[in-house]
Amino acid sequence: MSNAAINLKDVSLTLGREMNSVNVLREVNLEIGVGETASLIGPSGSGKSSLLLVAAGLETVTSGLVSVGGVNLSTLNEDDRARFRRQRIGFVFQAFNLIPSMTALENVAIPLELSGQRDARDLAAQELEAVGLSARSNHLPSELSGGEQQRVAIARAFVGNADILLADEPTGNLDRDTGEAVINLMFSRAEERSAALLLVTHDLSLAGRCARNYQMLDGRVLGI
């Protein structure tokens, strides 16, 4: 078993049945080292987001090996995969995915609270301070700007011991200047943690900041 942060070997994913089946991923091979940054670019529908779901154990592959953090995800049941995600994987999405009825502090603390960690609020407060949002900790998402919401999402992604970060178009809903500030923060937090980062983006300049770049086309991963 590879000790890479993310190792996909001959991974295929088919959704639907028989005549209505769709080959979403086709014999994908991808390896990202510990602490390495990598980007995925490609047209809509090429399989980029599906690959992230597979790497997170949120989608079960039809065939092939998915090893994340040295763990073969196919050997874990659903509860074990959920526990593994809380402990090892952070997510940053285009749509922020914050819980509207919870404050910034509560949104950051919830992964730890679900794991039964007693000092979840204290750790969440530390992460909000790290992303410069201590003064906004008691605000609801609706009371925060888009950039602030994405910084909350980054704090939530790193509040545990996550050493693998999956980001899906994290600047897609932000203006250029705000997006650049958010990306700088995300890369710096990943570097501080020596976390592997797999980033889906349409922005070639953003992709260029990663150590490795891959293109997806028709469910296949190609080097750039």
Tab-separated table of C-alpha atoms in Angstrom:
chain	number	residue	atom	x	y	z
A	1	MET	CA	0.000	0.000	0.000
A	2	SER	CA	1.396	3.399	-1.007
A	3	ASN	CA	2.169	5.899	1.736
A	4	ALA	CA	1.108	8.754	-0.569
A	5	ALA	CA	-1.546	11.124	0.754
A	6	ILE	CA	-3.823	10.185	-2.153
A	7	ASN	CA	-3.298	7.184	-4.421
A	8	LEU	CA	-5.839	6.206	-7.061
A	9	LYS	CA	-4.913	3.205	-9.176
A	10	ASP	CA	-6.950	2.057	-12.188
A	11	VAL	CA	-10.059	3.654	-10.681
A	12	SER	CA	-13.293	3.498	-12.637
A	13	LEU	CA	-16.703	4.770	-11.580
A	14	THR	CA	-19.894	3.873	-13.405
A	15	LEU	CA	-23.214	5.336	-12.310
A	16	GLY	CA	-26.646	4.051	-13.307
A	17	ARG	CA	-27.532	0.669	-14.711
A	18	GLU	CA	-27.325	-1.069	-18.056
A	19	MET	CA	-28.514	1.206	-20.907
A	20	ASN	CA	-28.618	4.234	-18.581
A	21	SER	CA	-25.129	3.761	-17.141
A	22	VAL	CA	-22.531	6.542	-17.395
A	23	ASN	CA	-18.772	6.037	-17.137
A	24	VAL	CA	-17.857	8.951	-14.874
A	25	LEU	CA	-14.236	7.915	-14.217
A	26	ARG	CA	-12.202	5.700	-16.547
A	27	GLU	CA	-9.106	3.876	-15.263
A	28	VAL	CA	-7.842	6.897	-13.342
A	29	ASN	CA	-4.306	6.830	-11.966
A	30	LEU	CA	-3.315	9.662	-9.656
A	31	GLU	CA	-0.807	9.970	-6.828
A	32	ILE	CA	-0.296	12.998	-4.585
A	33	GLY	CA	2.472	12.955	-2.025
A	34	VAL	CA	2.290	14.000	1.609
A	35	GLY	CA	2.286	17.796	1.763
A	36	GLU	CA	2.089	18.114	-2.026
A	37	THR	CA	-0.233	20.477	-3.905
A	38	ALA	CA	-1.967	19.390	-7.109
A	39	SER	CA	-4.633	20.853	-9.364
A	40	LEU	CA	-7.298	19.300	-11.572
A	41	ILE	CA	-8.581	21.294	-14.528
A	42	GLY	CA	-10.950	20.347	-17.298
A	43	PRO	CA	-14.380	21.084	-18.766
A	44	SER	CA	-17.592	20.698	-16.820
A	45	GLY	CA	-18.686	17.084	-16.710
A	46	SER	CA	-15.170	15.712	-17.145
A	47	GLY	CA	-15.244	14.004	-13.735
A	48	LYS	CA	-13.289	16.438	-11.539
A	49	SER	CA	-15.794	16.697	-8.701
A	50	SER	CA	-16.513	12.971	-8.876
A	51	LEU	CA	-12.821	12.288	-8.402
A	52	LEU	CA	-12.857	14.413	-5.237
A	53	LEU	CA	-15.870	12.467	-3.949
A	54	VAL	CA	-14.022	9.216	-4.590
A	55	ALA	CA	-10.912	10.492	-2.799
A	56	ALA	CA	-13.087	11.424	0.166
A	57	GLY	CA	-14.800	8.062	0.296
A	58	LEU	CA	-18.144	9.692	-0.464
A	59	GLU	CA	-18.505	7.694	-3.662
A	60	THR	CA	-17.691	3.975	-3.948
A	61	VAL	CA	-15.730	3.099	-7.065
A	62	THR	CA	-16.760	0.404	-9.511
A	63	SER	CA	-13.201	-0.915	-9.731
A	64	GLY	CA	-9.658	0.015	-8.777
A	65	LEU	CA	-7.803	1.044	-5.625
A	66	VAL	CA	-8.449	4.181	-3.582
A	67	SER	CA	-5.846	4.692	-0.861
A	68	VAL	CA	-5.992	7.894	1.192
A	69	GLY	CA	-3.548	8.568	3.984
A	70	GLY	CA	-2.289	5.002	3.556
A	71	VAL	CA	-5.773	3.566	4.168
A	72	ASN	CA	-7.590	1.464	1.577
A	73	LEU	CA	-11.040	3.042	1.673
A	74	SER	CA	-12.706	-0.084	0.284
A	75	THR	CA	-11.911	-1.882	3.546
A	76	LEU	CA	-13.950	0.615	5.592
A	77	ASN	CA	-17.680	0.535	6.163
A	78	GLU	CA	-19.770	3.704	5.907
A	79	ASP	CA	-19.383	4.672	9.576
A	80	ASP	CA	-15.626	4.102	9.475
A	81	ARG	CA	-15.307	6.213	6.324
A	82	ALA	CA	-17.232	9.051	7.978
A	83	ARG	CA	-14.948	8.844	11.012
A	84	PHE	CA	-11.883	8.794	8.753
A	85	ARG	CA	-13.083	11.927	6.931
A	86	ARG	CA	-13.596	13.812	10.184
A	87	GLN	CA	-10.111	12.892	11.343
A	88	ARG	CA	-8.051	13.220	8.167
A	89	ILE	CA	-9.814	15.186	5.411
A	90	GLY	CA	-10.813	18.839	5.127
A	91	PHE	CA	-13.200	20.182	2.475
A	92	VAL	CA	-13.551	23.613	0.893
A	93	PHE	CA	-16.388	24.016	-1.613
A	94	GLN	CA	-17.466	26.714	-4.041
A	95	ALA	CA	-20.810	27.132	-2.235
A	96	PHE	CA	-19.197	27.418	1.254
A	97	ASN	CA	-21.630	24.774	2.666
A	98	LEU	CA	-22.010	26.479	6.034
A	99	ILE	CA	-25.043	25.685	8.180
A	100	PRO	CA	-27.220	28.837	7.996
A	101	SER	CA	-28.612	28.591	11.534
A	102	MET	CA	-25.188	28.257	13.164
A	103	THR	CA	-22.671	30.963	13.956
A	104	ALA	CA	-19.193	30.958	12.459
A	105	LEU	CA	-17.849	29.425	15.675
A	106	GLU	CA	-20.508	26.715	15.700
A	107	ASN	CA	-19.880	25.886	12.029
A	108	VAL	CA	-16.180	25.405	12.688
A	109	ALA	CA	-16.737	23.434	15.887
A	110	ILE	CA	-19.310	20.974	14.563
A	111	PRO	CA	-16.890	18.380	13.069
A	112	LEU	CA	-15.149	18.113	16.441
A	113	GLU	CA	-18.416	18.005	18.353
A	114	LEU	CA	-19.607	15.140	16.161
A	115	SER	CA	-16.423	13.323	17.165
A	116	GLY	CA	-17.166	13.934	20.843
A	117	GLN	CA	-14.246	16.291	21.441
A	118	ARG	CA	-14.840	18.271	24.626
A	119	ASP	CA	-12.742	21.325	23.743
A	120	ALA	CA	-14.342	21.727	20.296
A	121	ARG	CA	-15.348	25.361	20.865
A	122	ASP	CA	-11.870	26.351	22.081
A	123	LEU	CA	-10.199	24.736	19.071
A	124	ALA	CA	-12.743	26.340	16.740
A	125	ALA	CA	-11.982	29.738	18.255
A	126	GLN	CA	-8.269	29.172	17.626
A	127	GLU	CA	-8.892	28.333	13.969
A	128	LEU	CA	-11.094	31.388	13.493
A	129	GLU	CA	-8.304	33.484	14.964
A	130	ALA	CA	-5.853	31.864	12.544
A	131	VAL	CA	-7.986	32.983	9.586
A	132	GLY	CA	-8.545	36.463	11.034
A	133	LEU	CA	-12.192	36.091	12.014
A	134	SER	CA	-12.180	36.169	15.814
A	135	ALA	CA	-14.329	39.289	15.782
A	136	ARG	CA	-16.941	37.576	13.588
A	137	SER	CA	-17.214	34.306	15.504
A	138	ASN	CA	-20.764	34.935	16.711
A	139	HIS	CA	-22.106	35.997	13.314
A	140	LEU	CA	-24.365	33.819	11.182
A	141	PRO	CA	-23.297	33.040	7.591
A	142	SER	CA	-25.906	35.509	6.301
A	143	GLU	CA	-24.111	38.235	8.243
A	144	LEU	CA	-20.746	37.458	6.626
A	145	SER	CA	-19.365	38.400	3.226
A	146	GLY	CA	-18.566	35.688	0.692
A	147	GLY	CA	-14.879	35.929	1.483
A	148	GLU	CA	-15.549	35.665	5.197
A	149	GLN	CA	-17.752	32.618	4.686
A	150	GLN	CA	-15.010	30.912	2.713
A	151	ARG	CA	-12.487	31.719	5.461
A	152	VAL	CA	-14.871	30.070	7.932
A	153	ALA	CA	-14.953	27.044	5.621
A	154	ILE	CA	-11.146	26.939	5.613
A	155	ALA	CA	-11.097	27.146	9.408
A	156	ARG	CA	-13.575	24.260	9.543
A	157	ALA	CA	-11.440	22.247	7.117
A	158	PHE	CA	-8.391	22.548	9.375
A	159	VAL	CA	-9.977	22.502	12.828
A	160	GLY	CA	-9.184	18.823	13.362
A	161	ASN	CA	-6.022	16.992	12.417
A	162	ALA	CA	-6.766	16.997	8.700
A	163	ASP	CA	-3.654	16.424	6.623
A	164	ILE	CA	-5.503	16.156	3.316
A	165	LEU	CA	-7.434	19.105	1.866
A	166	LEU	CA	-9.891	18.740	-1.018
A	167	ALA	CA	-11.033	22.002	-2.608
A	168	ASP	CA	-13.672	22.241	-5.328
A	169	GLU	CA	-13.674	25.625	-7.123
A	170	PRO	CA	-13.088	27.466	-3.811
A	171	THR	CA	-13.069	30.909	-5.479
A	172	GLY	CA	-15.955	30.294	-7.873
A	173	ASN	CA	-18.377	32.569	-5.973
A	174	LEU	CA	-15.855	35.268	-5.081
A	175	ASP	CA	-14.608	38.376	-6.848
A	176	ARG	CA	-11.011	38.374	-8.054
A	177	ASP	CA	-9.416	40.229	-5.129
A	178	THR	CA	-11.360	38.317	-2.474
A	179	GLY	CA	-10.646	35.046	-4.239
A	180	GLU	CA	-6.924	35.752	-4.281
A	181	ALA	CA	-6.934	36.517	-0.552
A	182	VAL	CA	-8.813	33.294	0.182
A	183	ILE	CA	-6.441	31.232	-1.955
A	184	ASN	CA	-3.401	32.761	-0.257
A	185	LEU	CA	-4.908	31.799	3.080
A	186	MET	CA	-5.737	28.260	1.967
A	187	PHE	CA	-2.245	27.616	0.617
A	188	SER	CA	-0.594	29.068	3.712
A	189	ARG	CA	-2.729	26.969	6.076
A	190	ALA	CA	-1.973	23.844	4.013
A	191	GLU	CA	1.747	24.631	4.147
A	192	GLU	CA	1.641	25.208	7.907
A	193	ARG	CA	0.031	21.787	8.361
A	194	SER	CA	2.138	20.055	5.680
A	195	ALA	CA	-1.232	19.011	4.289
A	196	ALA	CA	-1.702	17.584	0.818
A	197	LEU	CA	-3.973	19.775	-1.310
A	198	LEU	CA	-6.021	18.578	-4.288
A	199	LEU	CA	-7.647	21.557	-5.965
A	200	VAL	CA	-10.320	21.564	-8.683
A	201	THR	CA	-10.324	24.822	-10.625
A	202	HIS	CA	-11.000	26.404	-14.016
A	203	ASP	CA	-8.422	29.110	-13.270
A	204	LEU	CA	-5.127	28.275	-14.981
A	205	SER	CA	-3.200	30.867	-12.953
A	206	LEU	CA	-4.486	29.264	-9.755
A	207	ALA	CA	-3.636	25.793	-11.032
A	208	GLY	CA	-0.136	27.060	-11.750
A	209	ARG	CA	0.440	27.672	-8.058
A	210	CYS	CA	0.321	23.926	-7.454
A	211	ALA	CA	3.371	21.699	-7.655
A	212	ARG	CA	1.538	19.292	-9.951
A	213	ASN	CA	-1.125	19.895	-12.563
A	214	TYR	CA	-3.514	17.408	-14.131
A	215	GLN	CA	-6.170	17.727	-16.782
A	216	MET	CA	-9.383	15.713	-16.827
A	217	LEU	CA	-11.174	14.831	-20.020
A	218	ASP	CA	-14.026	12.342	-20.419
A	219	GLY	CA	-13.337	10.769	-17.040
A	220	ARG	CA	-9.613	10.305	-17.584
A	221	VAL	CA	-6.711	12.059	-15.873
A	222	LEU	CA	-3.970	13.434	-18.089
A	223	GLY	CA	-0.760	15.200	-17.162
A	224	ILE	CA	-0.267	18.804	-18.314
